[in-house]
Amino acid sequence: MLGDTAVAVNPEDERYKELIGKKVKLPLAPEKRISWDGKEEVSNLIPIVADEYVDKEFGTGAVKITPAHDPNDFEVGQRHKLPMVIVMDEKASMNENAGEFKGLERYEARKKIVEKLEELDLLEKVEKIKHNVGHSQRSGAVVEPYLSIQWFVNTRELAKKAIEIVEDGNLKFIPENWKKTYLNWMYEIRDWCISRQIWWGHRIPVWYCEKCNHSNVFSDEIFNSLAEKVIFNMYANTRIQQVFSEKEVIDYLFSPNFNQSDKTNIQFFEDVVFHSEIPELKNEKEINKFLNRTYKKVPILDEALLDNKEIDEKELIGFLPHAVFYMYEHGYIGKSFTTNDVIEGYKKHADEIKAVYRIVLNKLKREDVLLDKEKLEKWLIDHAYGNCPKGRIFFTEKEGTFSVIEDNIKGYKYYLELKCEKCGSSLLTQDEDVLDTWFSSALWPFGTLGWPEKTEDLDKFYPTSLLITGFDIIFFWVARMIMMGMKFMNEKPFFDVYIHAIVRDEKGEKMSKTKGNVIDPLDMISKYGADSLRYTLTALAAQGRDIRLSEKRIEGYKHFANKIWNASKYVLTNLENYGENITYNITYLNLSYEDKWILTKLNETINKVEKSLKEYRYNEYASEIYDFFWHNYCDWYLEFTKERIYKGTPEETTVALSVLTYVLDKSLRLLHPIMPFITEEIWQKLPIKDSEYIAVSKFPEYKEELVFPRDSENIEYLKEVIISIRNVRADFGIEPSRKLNIYIKPEDEEFEEVLKSLEPSIKLLAKADKVIISRDLDKPKNTVIAISTKAESYIDISGSIDIAKEIERQEKLLKDVEKSLGISERKLSNENFIKKAPKEVVDKERERYEELKQRETKIKSIIKNLKELLNLGG
Ligand SMILES: [Zn+2]
């Protein structure tokens, strides 16, 4: 009320039409208030204005307008050119514009205002109304809108290219639906307020002139030399008009805030050291010593250039001898001389020296000539902190906005000042505000690579390949990085943006402490290991779906880790005993059918993994390697190798072990990104390694020459045979320890050969006493048939079970199934159930019915089989 500067009514409101343009008196405000910018006196007589914004039906239909403390009123104020009066300070206490309420805290002032209105008999009624009020997310305090000056970025301009690059598909979002989200935001983009009133962050590089009010924008880009940039940056870090020594400059150069360390030394020498004094030039003897030590090395440089030889970094600081030599030549020996003489000497030779210096630098790798901080300091102490006859010059003096004042005597300290671009005054104050954190983060993709310098890193790594992040910062961060990248680099910051899933609990609910459904990763790691947790998250990370995490899943994948461990133990133990001749050059080995099969499977997996990773389908990648390792390598291949390892010829053992180890090695590499610890641990124990750590070893690549489709297919048929036999065992309730006689009749000669080559393994895997493989078999007496694609197997179960008893058992099972079937059938024929029950429940019941029906058929056929056996036997 104290900050009101108008009363607004709707222009269509008949009640107030006559009043528009007249003025009303604010009863509580002082007669004179001062506008927000201090430029205007604002009366307590305020106009009545007409504005569409006012809702006739709401309240009295007349609205007080407080432009400095309400965003909507601000807009009305802009339309009617109303003055703006701030009545609170930054702590939400009333200021001098509040007259007698000045100094009161806002809630206190509210009470006092009501009292005052009552006292003046101006209060008609007190009514409670609900309205929206903003609250601070952290403290919960009510936020008061408050007029202040802020810096804004015109984002519409910036957004144009950032929209284009995504629309054109040159920058992709994965999953793709986020593209739409991004674009919708960008189409509706508003100016971005980038100034923040907090004390951390990049300070806004604007200096206000106290004399002429000009806003000077300085950045280190206006300086050419690195030394000037450094000093400017120290400046921006509040070192304004303070003295500092070159040691501080060096500290700054090597501080993590200063992002050009790889260029620093070289440029530092060019910019800074070129101008340094020569302490050795005290007398003829010293000079001669100096020349003897350094000048003669110059030819070495030339030779080295011709021969591409390595050069000691110290010899590269060759400009000093040149300057000295110049002076030497010009008769300065034994004479006193000035700094100017040195500079003159240097200047004459500088271009020539610099040219040589550059050639040397280009010939050498950068790092060869880089000094570390310690060396640089030592060098400076050696060369600059000596007894200088006339002081030293570190930085050249410059005209214009920037100048260096040299202090010759007082302990080698320097100080600088900035000058107003417009009036030349040095009475400048930097803006106190800092940049919005997202503004600073938006520079990340190129800022970290050395920008604004044209560094090798920037050249090599920008644009980056992939950004992985959460959907909640697509606008805050991703969009801003794209805009800034397009603006400053004229190139996207990354090719792909992968938006990862959100981790929820197993029911899909957000984890929260109050709900008590939080799964703490650290707990999970100590219980199940970091690998299991990491694997679980990867396995669940399907594109476009939230991760429903449960402890059970993590526990489940711990079994996988155990499986890996146990399988590896089998390999390592055998390697210890028989592995001395193994090789990874397996192409040249005498490979068996099963070797060819596992190698084919491995390469198929590598292929699939490569594709999944390329498409960012991490869950598929996880399940592909899981399936391969558990269901092919562990379940089958390991078993297949036992016969050859334990009973084979030395050559057979070596081949089996070589393939076994080769496949383990590749599997570990495939697994490493999602199970880093266990894979590294095991890999370190392998006898053949091509690098120090698996972490830096080569990721497996598909090898056409190790793919054998036909042999692989035959092993698949063989697996089918074994599975069909196992099924019969389960169906007829034959104990696992009971060994049976099995007859296998393959379809063709080729398959017969495969089966025969693996007869011992079949025996082992099907738990058989005797295996007879022949194409000339008739179904023997007392056997049950197991059918598979390429063979028929006859299993002799006569001695294994009491057939009569088994028939009884199966008939009982049949009865149970039929009973359940009846219930299910009744349910499904009940119309009420179908109509009223939730769809999932009905679907589930239908599924159950189908399952029961299948079981019924199966049991019936088993009983039929058994009865036949009984008749034959009896
Ligand atoms: Zn000025």
PDB file of N, CA and C in Angstrom, residues 691-773:
ATOM      1  N   SER A 691      48.161 -55.691 -21.970  1.00  0.00           N
ATOM      2  CA  SER A 691      48.379 -54.375 -21.362  1.00  0.00           C
ATOM      3  C   SER A 691      48.420 -54.558 -19.844  1.00  0.00           C
ATOM      4  N   GLU A 692      48.738 -53.473 -19.169  1.00  0.00           N
ATOM      5  CA  GLU A 692      48.944 -53.611 -17.735  1.00  0.00           C
ATOM      6  C   GLU A 692      47.635 -53.836 -16.989  1.00  0.00           C
ATOM      7  N   TYR A 693      46.600 -53.137 -17.434  1.00  0.00           N
ATOM      8  CA  TYR A 693      45.302 -53.278 -16.783  1.00  0.00           C
ATOM      9  C   TYR A 693      44.226 -53.587 -17.811  1.00  0.00           C
ATOM     10  N   ILE A 694      43.214 -54.304 -17.377  1.00  0.00           N
ATOM     11  CA  ILE A 694      42.094 -54.548 -18.284  1.00  0.00           C
ATOM     12  C   ILE A 694      41.417 -53.223 -18.624  1.00  0.00           C
ATOM     13  N   ALA A 695      41.470 -52.289 -17.652  1.00  0.00           N
ATOM     14  CA  ALA A 695      40.814 -50.993 -17.852  1.00  0.00           C
ATOM     15  C   ALA A 695      41.346 -50.261 -19.077  1.00  0.00           C
ATOM     16  N   VAL A 696      42.602 -50.509 -19.437  1.00  0.00           N
ATOM     17  CA  VAL A 696      43.143 -49.824 -20.612  1.00  0.00           C
ATOM     18  C   VAL A 696      43.396 -50.795 -21.765  1.00  0.00           C
ATOM     19  N   SER A 697      42.895 -52.013 -21.614  1.00  0.00           N
ATOM     20  CA  SER A 697      43.092 -52.984 -22.688  1.00  0.00           C
ATOM     21  C   SER A 697      42.074 -52.729 -23.797  1.00  0.00           C
ATOM     22  N   LYS A 698      42.270 -53.406 -24.905  1.00  0.00           N
ATOM     23  CA  LYS A 698      41.407 -53.182 -26.062  1.00  0.00           C
ATOM     24  C   LYS A 698      40.049 -53.861 -25.874  1.00  0.00           C
ATOM     25  N   PHE A 699      39.000 -53.181 -26.232  1.00  0.00           N
ATOM     26  CA  PHE A 699      37.667 -53.774 -26.165  1.00  0.00           C
ATOM     27  C   PHE A 699      37.549 -54.767 -27.327  1.00  0.00           C
ATOM     28  N   PRO A 700      36.905 -55.925 -27.075  1.00  0.00           N
ATOM     29  CA  PRO A 700      36.875 -56.961 -28.125  1.00  0.00           C
ATOM     30  C   PRO A 700      36.223 -56.490 -29.422  1.00  0.00           C
ATOM     31  N   GLU A 701      36.741 -57.018 -30.508  1.00  0.00           N
ATOM     32  CA  GLU A 701      36.179 -56.710 -31.821  1.00  0.00           C
ATOM     33  C   GLU A 701      35.732 -58.000 -32.510  1.00  0.00           C
ATOM     34  N   TYR A 702      34.695 -57.866 -33.306  1.00  0.00           N
ATOM     35  CA  TYR A 702      34.142 -58.997 -34.044  1.00  0.00           C
ATOM     36  C   TYR A 702      35.188 -59.560 -35.003  1.00  0.00           C
ATOM     37  N   LYS A 703      35.333 -60.917 -34.997  1.00  0.00           N
ATOM     38  CA  LYS A 703      36.313 -61.536 -35.890  1.00  0.00           C
ATOM     39  C   LYS A 703      35.619 -62.564 -36.776  1.00  0.00           C
ATOM     40  N   GLU A 704      35.473 -62.200 -38.017  1.00  0.00           N
ATOM     41  CA  GLU A 704      34.797 -63.049 -38.996  1.00  0.00           C
ATOM     42  C   GLU A 704      35.410 -64.445 -39.041  1.00  0.00           C
ATOM     43  N   GLU A 705      36.756 -64.509 -38.962  1.00  0.00           N
ATOM     44  CA  GLU A 705      37.425 -65.807 -39.122  1.00  0.00           C
ATOM     45  C   GLU A 705      37.154 -66.751 -37.955  1.00  0.00           C
ATOM     46  N   LEU A 706      36.548 -66.225 -36.885  1.00  0.00           N
ATOM     47  CA  LEU A 706      36.226 -67.101 -35.752  1.00  0.00           C
ATOM     48  C   LEU A 706      34.724 -67.367 -35.658  1.00  0.00           C
ATOM     49  N   VAL A 707      34.042 -67.246 -36.787  1.00  0.00           N
ATOM     50  CA  VAL A 707      32.612 -67.550 -36.814  1.00  0.00           C
ATOM     51  C   VAL A 707      32.389 -68.757 -37.724  1.00  0.00           C
ATOM     52  N   PHE A 708      31.770 -69.810 -37.145  1.00  0.00           N
ATOM     53  CA  PHE A 708      31.562 -71.079 -37.866  1.00  0.00           C
ATOM     54  C   PHE A 708      30.092 -71.451 -37.761  1.00  0.00           C
ATOM     55  N   PRO A 709      29.259 -70.909 -38.654  1.00  0.00           N
ATOM     56  CA  PRO A 709      27.808 -71.073 -38.493  1.00  0.00           C
ATOM     57  C   PRO A 709      27.362 -72.532 -38.455  1.00  0.00           C
ATOM     58  N   ARG A 710      27.907 -73.367 -39.351  1.00  0.00           N
ATOM     59  CA  ARG A 710      27.407 -74.728 -39.466  1.00  0.00           C
ATOM     60  C   ARG A 710      27.752 -75.570 -38.220  1.00  0.00           C
ATOM     61  N   ASP A 711      28.996 -75.491 -37.783  1.00  0.00           N
ATOM     62  CA  ASP A 711      29.405 -76.238 -36.593  1.00  0.00           C
ATOM     63  C   ASP A 711      28.642 -75.743 -35.372  1.00  0.00           C
ATOM     64  N   SER A 712      28.468 -74.435 -35.343  1.00  0.00           N
ATOM     65  CA  SER A 712      27.754 -73.843 -34.222  1.00  0.00           C
ATOM     66  C   SER A 712      26.327 -74.360 -34.168  1.00  0.00           C
ATOM     67  N   GLU A 713      25.703 -74.457 -35.346  1.00  0.00           N
ATOM     68  CA  GLU A 713      24.329 -74.951 -35.430  1.00  0.00           C
ATOM     69  C   GLU A 713      24.237 -76.388 -34.918  1.00  0.00           C
ATOM     70  N   ASN A 714      25.211 -77.207 -35.317  1.00  0.00           N
ATOM     71  CA  ASN A 714      25.209 -78.603 -34.877  1.00  0.00           C
ATOM     72  C   ASN A 714      25.298 -78.742 -33.367  1.00  0.00           C
ATOM     73  N   ILE A 715      26.094 -77.869 -32.738  1.00  0.00           N
ATOM     74  CA  ILE A 715      26.166 -77.919 -31.276  1.00  0.00           C
ATOM     75  C   ILE A 715      24.838 -77.499 -30.651  1.00  0.00           C
ATOM     76  N   GLU A 716      24.156 -76.553 -31.307  1.00  0.00           N
ATOM     77  CA  GLU A 716      22.831 -76.175 -30.809  1.00  0.00           C
ATOM     78  C   GLU A 716      21.884 -77.385 -30.847  1.00  0.00           C
ATOM     79  N   TYR A 717      21.966 -78.163 -31.940  1.00  0.00           N
ATOM     80  CA  TYR A 717      21.115 -79.379 -32.035  1.00  0.00           C
ATOM     81  C   TYR A 717      21.496 -80.375 -30.948  1.00  0.00           C
ATOM     82  N   LEU A 718      22.770 -80.470 -30.693  1.00  0.00           N
ATOM     83  CA  LEU A 718      23.237 -81.389 -29.652  1.00  0.00           C
ATOM     84  C   LEU A 718      22.712 -80.963 -28.281  1.00  0.00           C
ATOM     85  N   LYS A 719      22.736 -79.640 -28.039  1.00  0.00           N
ATOM     86  CA  LYS A 719      22.182 -79.132 -26.779  1.00  0.00           C
ATOM     87  C   LYS A 719      20.708 -79.509 -26.665  1.00  0.00           C
ATOM     88  N   GLU A 720      19.997 -79.399 -27.787  1.00  0.00           N
ATOM     89  CA  GLU A 720      18.570 -79.762 -27.803  1.00  0.00           C
ATOM     90  C   GLU A 720      18.361 -81.203 -27.378  1.00  0.00           C
ATOM     91  N   VAL A 721      19.228 -82.096 -27.896  1.00  0.00           N
ATOM     92  CA  VAL A 721      19.125 -83.515 -27.545  1.00  0.00           C
ATOM     93  C   VAL A 721      19.232 -83.679 -26.029  1.00  0.00           C
ATOM     94  N   ILE A 722      20.247 -83.029 -25.472  1.00  0.00           N
ATOM     95  CA  ILE A 722      20.468 -83.173 -24.029  1.00  0.00           C
ATOM     96  C   ILE A 722      19.300 -82.588 -23.235  1.00  0.00           C
ATOM     97  N   ILE A 723      18.814 -81.434 -23.693  1.00  0.00           N
ATOM     98  CA  ILE A 723      17.687 -80.816 -22.993  1.00  0.00           C
ATOM     99  C   ILE A 723      16.455 -81.710 -23.046  1.00  0.00           C
ATOM    100  N   SER A 724      16.220 -82.347 -24.222  1.00  0.00           N
ATOM    101  CA  SER A 724      15.033 -83.202 -24.348  1.00  0.00           C
ATOM    102  C   SER A 724      15.134 -84.399 -23.404  1.00  0.00           C
ATOM    103  N   ILE A 725      16.350 -84.889 -23.238  1.00  0.00           N
ATOM    104  CA  ILE A 725      16.537 -86.018 -22.318  1.00  0.00           C
ATOM    105  C   ILE A 725      16.299 -85.580 -20.869  1.00  0.00           C
ATOM    106  N   ARG A 726      16.840 -84.382 -20.557  1.00  0.00           N
ATOM    107  CA  ARG A 726      16.637 -83.859 -19.207  1.00  0.00           C
ATOM    108  C   ARG A 726      15.162 -83.657 -18.904  1.00  0.00           C
ATOM    109  N   ASN A 727      14.411 -83.209 -19.917  1.00  0.00           N
ATOM    110  CA  ASN A 727      12.976 -83.004 -19.716  1.00  0.00           C
ATOM    111  C   ASN A 727      12.275 -84.302 -19.371  1.00  0.00           C
ATOM    112  N   VAL A 728      12.657 -85.364 -20.087  1.00  0.00           N
ATOM    113  CA  VAL A 728      12.043 -86.670 -19.803  1.00  0.00           C
ATOM    114  C   VAL A 728      12.337 -87.076 -18.359  1.00  0.00           C
ATOM    115  N   ARG A 729      13.559 -86.887 -17.964  1.00  0.00           N
ATOM    116  CA  ARG A 729      13.936 -87.231 -16.580  1.00  0.00           C
ATOM    117  C   ARG A 729      13.047 -86.488 -15.591  1.00  0.00           C
ATOM    118  N   ALA A 730      12.841 -85.188 -15.852  1.00  0.00           N
ATOM    119  CA  ALA A 730      12.028 -84.387 -14.933  1.00  0.00           C
ATOM    120  C   ALA A 730      10.581 -84.851 -14.961  1.00  0.00           C
ATOM    121  N   ASP A 731      10.069 -85.086 -16.187  1.00  0.00           N
ATOM    122  CA  ASP A 731       8.660 -85.478 -16.328  1.00  0.00           C
ATOM    123  C   ASP A 731       8.339 -86.774 -15.602  1.00  0.00           C
ATOM    124  N   PHE A 732       9.271 -87.698 -15.681  1.00  0.00           N
ATOM    125  CA  PHE A 732       8.996 -88.999 -15.086  1.00  0.00           C
ATOM    126  C   PHE A 732       9.495 -89.113 -13.658  1.00  0.00           C
ATOM    127  N   GLY A 733       9.916 -88.012 -13.108  1.00  0.00           N
ATOM    128  CA  GLY A 733      10.325 -87.984 -11.711  1.00  0.00           C
ATOM    129  C   GLY A 733      11.534 -88.863 -11.424  1.00  0.00           C
ATOM    130  N   ILE A 734      12.486 -88.914 -12.324  1.00  0.00           N
ATOM    131  CA  ILE A 734      13.676 -89.733 -12.100  1.00  0.00           C
ATOM    132  C   ILE A 734      14.712 -88.950 -11.309  1.00  0.00           C
ATOM    133  N   GLU A 735      15.171 -89.556 -10.246  1.00  0.00           N
ATOM    134  CA  GLU A 735      16.127 -88.864  -9.377  1.00  0.00           C
ATOM    135  C   GLU A 735      17.378 -88.469 -10.158  1.00  0.00           C
ATOM    136  N   PRO A 736      17.945 -87.301  -9.816  1.00  0.00           N
ATOM    137  CA  PRO A 736      19.127 -86.816 -10.543  1.00  0.00           C
ATOM    138  C   PRO A 736      20.323 -87.772 -10.436  1.00  0.00           C
ATOM    139  N   SER A 737      20.410 -88.500  -9.330  1.00  0.00           N
ATOM    140  CA  SER A 737      21.578 -89.364  -9.161  1.00  0.00           C
ATOM    141  C   SER A 737      21.485 -90.639 -10.007  1.00  0.00           C
ATOM    142  N   ARG A 738      20.263 -90.944 -10.484  1.00  0.00           N
ATOM    143  CA  ARG A 738      20.042 -92.196 -11.214  1.00  0.00           C
ATOM    144  C   ARG A 738      20.611 -92.086 -12.629  1.00  0.00           C
ATOM    145  N   LYS A 739      21.543 -92.995 -12.981  1.00  0.00           N
ATOM    146  CA  LYS A 739      22.120 -92.980 -14.327  1.00  0.00           C
ATOM    147  C   LYS A 739      21.319 -93.904 -15.244  1.00  0.00           C
ATOM    148  N   LEU A 740      21.107 -93.435 -16.474  1.00  0.00           N
ATOM    149  CA  LEU A 740      20.239 -94.188 -17.372  1.00  0.00           C
ATOM    150  C   LEU A 740      20.995 -94.647 -18.618  1.00  0.00           C
ATOM    151  N   ASN A 741      20.425 -95.587 -19.308  1.00  0.00           N
ATOM    152  CA  ASN A 741      20.930 -95.960 -20.631  1.00  0.00           C
ATOM    153  C   ASN A 741      20.162 -95.158 -21.676  1.00  0.00           C
ATOM    154  N   ILE A 742      20.931 -94.553 -22.591  1.00  0.00           N
ATOM    155  CA  ILE A 742      20.293 -93.677 -23.574  1.00  0.00           C
ATOM    156  C   ILE A 742      20.719 -94.073 -24.982  1.00  0.00           C
ATOM    157  N   TYR A 743      19.738 -94.141 -25.871  1.00  0.00           N
ATOM    158  CA  TYR A 743      20.002 -94.441 -27.270  1.00  0.00           C
ATOM    159  C   TYR A 743      19.655 -93.212 -28.094  1.00  0.00           C
ATOM    160  N   ILE A 744      20.597 -92.741 -28.922  1.00  0.00           N
ATOM    161  CA  ILE A 744      20.321 -91.541 -29.726  1.00  0.00           C
ATOM    162  C   ILE A 744      20.415 -91.893 -31.202  1.00  0.00           C
ATOM    163  N   LYS A 745      19.338 -91.489 -31.914  1.00  0.00           N
ATOM    164  CA  LYS A 745      19.299 -91.784 -33.345  1.00  0.00           C
ATOM    165  C   LYS A 745      19.338 -90.472 -34.132  1.00  0.00           C
ATOM    166  N   PRO A 746      20.547 -90.098 -34.618  1.00  0.00           N
ATOM    167  CA  PRO A 746      20.661 -88.820 -35.336  1.00  0.00           C
ATOM    168  C   PRO A 746      20.052 -88.904 -36.720  1.00  0.00           C
ATOM    169  N   GLU A 747      19.712 -87.757 -37.285  1.00  0.00           N
ATOM    170  CA  GLU A 747      19.027 -87.713 -38.561  1.00  0.00           C
ATOM    171  C   GLU A 747      19.991 -87.968 -39.724  1.00  0.00           C
ATOM    172  N   ASP A 748      21.231 -87.433 -39.601  1.00  0.00           N
ATOM    173  CA  ASP A 748      22.156 -87.615 -40.716  1.00  0.00           C
ATOM    174  C   ASP A 748      23.570 -87.929 -40.220  1.00  0.00           C
ATOM    175  N   GLU A 749      24.408 -88.202 -41.168  1.00  0.00           N
ATOM    176  CA  GLU A 749      25.761 -88.648 -40.860  1.00  0.00           C
ATOM    177  C   GLU A 749      26.573 -87.547 -40.169  1.00  0.00           C
ATOM    178  N   GLU A 750      26.401 -86.339 -40.684  1.00  0.00           N
ATOM    179  CA  GLU A 750      27.159 -85.222 -40.130  1.00  0.00           C
ATOM    180  C   GLU A 750      26.861 -85.056 -38.641  1.00  0.00           C
ATOM    181  N   PHE A 751      25.586 -85.096 -38.308  1.00  0.00           N
ATOM    182  CA  PHE A 751      25.210 -84.901 -36.920  1.00  0.00           C
ATOM    183  C   PHE A 751      25.672 -86.078 -36.066  1.00  0.00           C
ATOM    184  N   GLU A 752      25.634 -87.246 -36.689  1.00  0.00           N
ATOM    185  CA  GLU A 752      26.099 -88.433 -35.974  1.00  0.00           C
ATOM    186  C   GLU A 752      27.560 -88.245 -35.553  1.00  0.00           C
ATOM    187  N   GLU A 753      28.313 -87.695 -36.472  1.00  0.00           N
ATOM    188  CA  GLU A 753      29.732 -87.472 -36.189  1.00  0.00           C
ATOM    189  C   GLU A 753      29.911 -86.490 -35.033  1.00  0.00           C
ATOM    190  N   VAL A 754      29.118 -85.407 -35.065  1.00  0.00           N
ATOM    191  CA  VAL A 754      29.193 -84.408 -33.988  1.00  0.00           C
ATOM    192  C   VAL A 754      28.859 -85.063 -32.661  1.00  0.00           C
ATOM    193  N   LEU A 755      27.772 -85.830 -32.658  1.00  0.00           N
ATOM    194  CA  LEU A 755      27.346 -86.474 -31.409  1.00  0.00           C
ATOM    195  C   LEU A 755      28.431 -87.411 -30.885  1.00  0.00           C
ATOM    196  N   LYS A 756      28.979 -88.173 -31.810  1.00  0.00           N
ATOM    197  CA  LYS A 756      29.989 -89.149 -31.393  1.00  0.00           C
ATOM    198  C   LYS A 756      31.223 -88.458 -30.813  1.00  0.00           C
ATOM    199  N   SER A 757      31.590 -87.338 -31.414  1.00  0.00           N
ATOM    200  CA  SER A 757      32.778 -86.639 -30.911  1.00  0.00           C
ATOM    201  C   SER A 757      32.568 -86.124 -29.494  1.00  0.00           C
ATOM    202  N   LEU A 758      31.300 -85.941 -29.131  1.00  0.00           N
ATOM    203  CA  LEU A 758      31.039 -85.387 -27.800  1.00  0.00           C
ATOM    204  C   LEU A 758      30.359 -86.391 -26.868  1.00  0.00           C
ATOM    205  N   GLU A 759      30.483 -87.678 -27.231  1.00  0.00           N
ATOM    206  CA  GLU A 759      29.787 -88.700 -26.456  1.00  0.00           C
ATOM    207  C   GLU A 759      30.062 -88.617 -24.947  1.00  0.00           C
ATOM    208  N   PRO A 760      31.325 -88.456 -24.530  1.00  0.00           N
ATOM    209  CA  PRO A 760      31.571 -88.380 -23.083  1.00  0.00           C
ATOM    210  C   PRO A 760      30.867 -87.191 -22.430  1.00  0.00           C
ATOM    211  N   SER A 761      30.810 -86.083 -23.161  1.00  0.00           N
ATOM    212  CA  SER A 761      30.129 -84.908 -22.596  1.00  0.00           C
ATOM    213  C   SER A 761      28.633 -85.155 -22.484  1.00  0.00           C
ATOM    214  N   ILE A 762      28.076 -85.827 -23.496  1.00  0.00           N
ATOM    215  CA  ILE A 762      26.640 -86.130 -23.440  1.00  0.00           C
ATOM    216  C   ILE A 762      26.342 -87.003 -22.227  1.00  0.00           C
ATOM    217  N   LYS A 763      27.194 -87.954 -22.028  1.00  0.00           N
ATOM    218  CA  LYS A 763      27.063 -88.853 -20.875  1.00  0.00           C
ATOM    219  C   LYS A 763      27.009 -88.053 -19.582  1.00  0.00           C
ATOM    220  N   LEU A 764      27.935 -87.110 -19.505  1.00  0.00           N
ATOM    221  CA  LEU A 764      28.062 -86.287 -18.308  1.00  0.00           C
ATOM    222  C   LEU A 764      26.848 -85.388 -18.119  1.00  0.00           C
ATOM    223  N   LEU A 765      26.457 -84.718 -19.227  1.00  0.00           N
ATOM    224  CA  LEU A 765      25.419 -83.696 -19.126  1.00  0.00           C
ATOM    225  C   LEU A 765      24.017 -84.294 -19.021  1.00  0.00           C
ATOM    226  N   ALA A 766      23.820 -85.487 -19.613  1.00  0.00           N
ATOM    227  CA  ALA A 766      22.491 -86.107 -19.543  1.00  0.00           C
ATOM    228  C   ALA A 766      22.423 -87.119 -18.405  1.00  0.00           C
ATOM    229  N   LYS A 767      23.498 -87.225 -17.674  1.00  0.00           N
ATOM    230  CA  LYS A 767      23.606 -88.171 -16.562  1.00  0.00           C
ATOM    231  C   LYS A 767      23.263 -89.599 -17.030  1.00  0.00           C
ATOM    232  N   ALA A 768      24.015 -90.043 -18.010  1.00  0.00           N
ATOM    233  CA  ALA A 768      23.751 -91.366 -18.558  1.00  0.00           C
ATOM    234  C   ALA A 768      24.836 -92.365 -18.134  1.00  0.00           C
ATOM    235  N   ASP A 769      24.436 -93.597 -18.060  1.00  0.00           N
ATOM    236  CA  ASP A 769      25.369 -94.658 -17.743  1.00  0.00           C
ATOM    237  C   ASP A 769      26.067 -95.087 -19.029  1.00  0.00           C
ATOM    238  N   LYS A 770      25.197 -95.214 -20.055  1.00  0.00           N
ATOM    239  CA  LYS A 770      25.681 -95.687 -21.339  1.00  0.00           C
ATOM    240  C   LYS A 770      24.979 -94.876 -22.422  1.00  0.00           C
ATOM    241  N   VAL A 771      25.725 -94.446 -23.444  1.00  0.00           N
ATOM    242  CA  VAL A 771      25.097 -93.730 -24.550  1.00  0.00           C
ATOM    243  C   VAL A 771      25.400 -94.471 -25.835  1.00  0.00           C
ATOM    244  N   ILE A 772      24.355 -94.826 -26.537  1.00  0.00           N
ATOM    245  CA  ILE A 772      24.556 -95.497 -27.814  1.00  0.00           C
ATOM    246  C   ILE A 772      24.072 -94.569 -28.919  1.00  0.00           C
ATOM    247  N   ILE A 773      24.984 -94.233 -29.832  1.00  0.00           N
ATOM    248  CA  ILE A 773      24.627 -93.316 -30.913  1.00  0.00           C
ATOM    249  C   ILE A 773      24.692 -94.073 -32.225  1.00  0.00           C
TER     250      ILE A 773
END
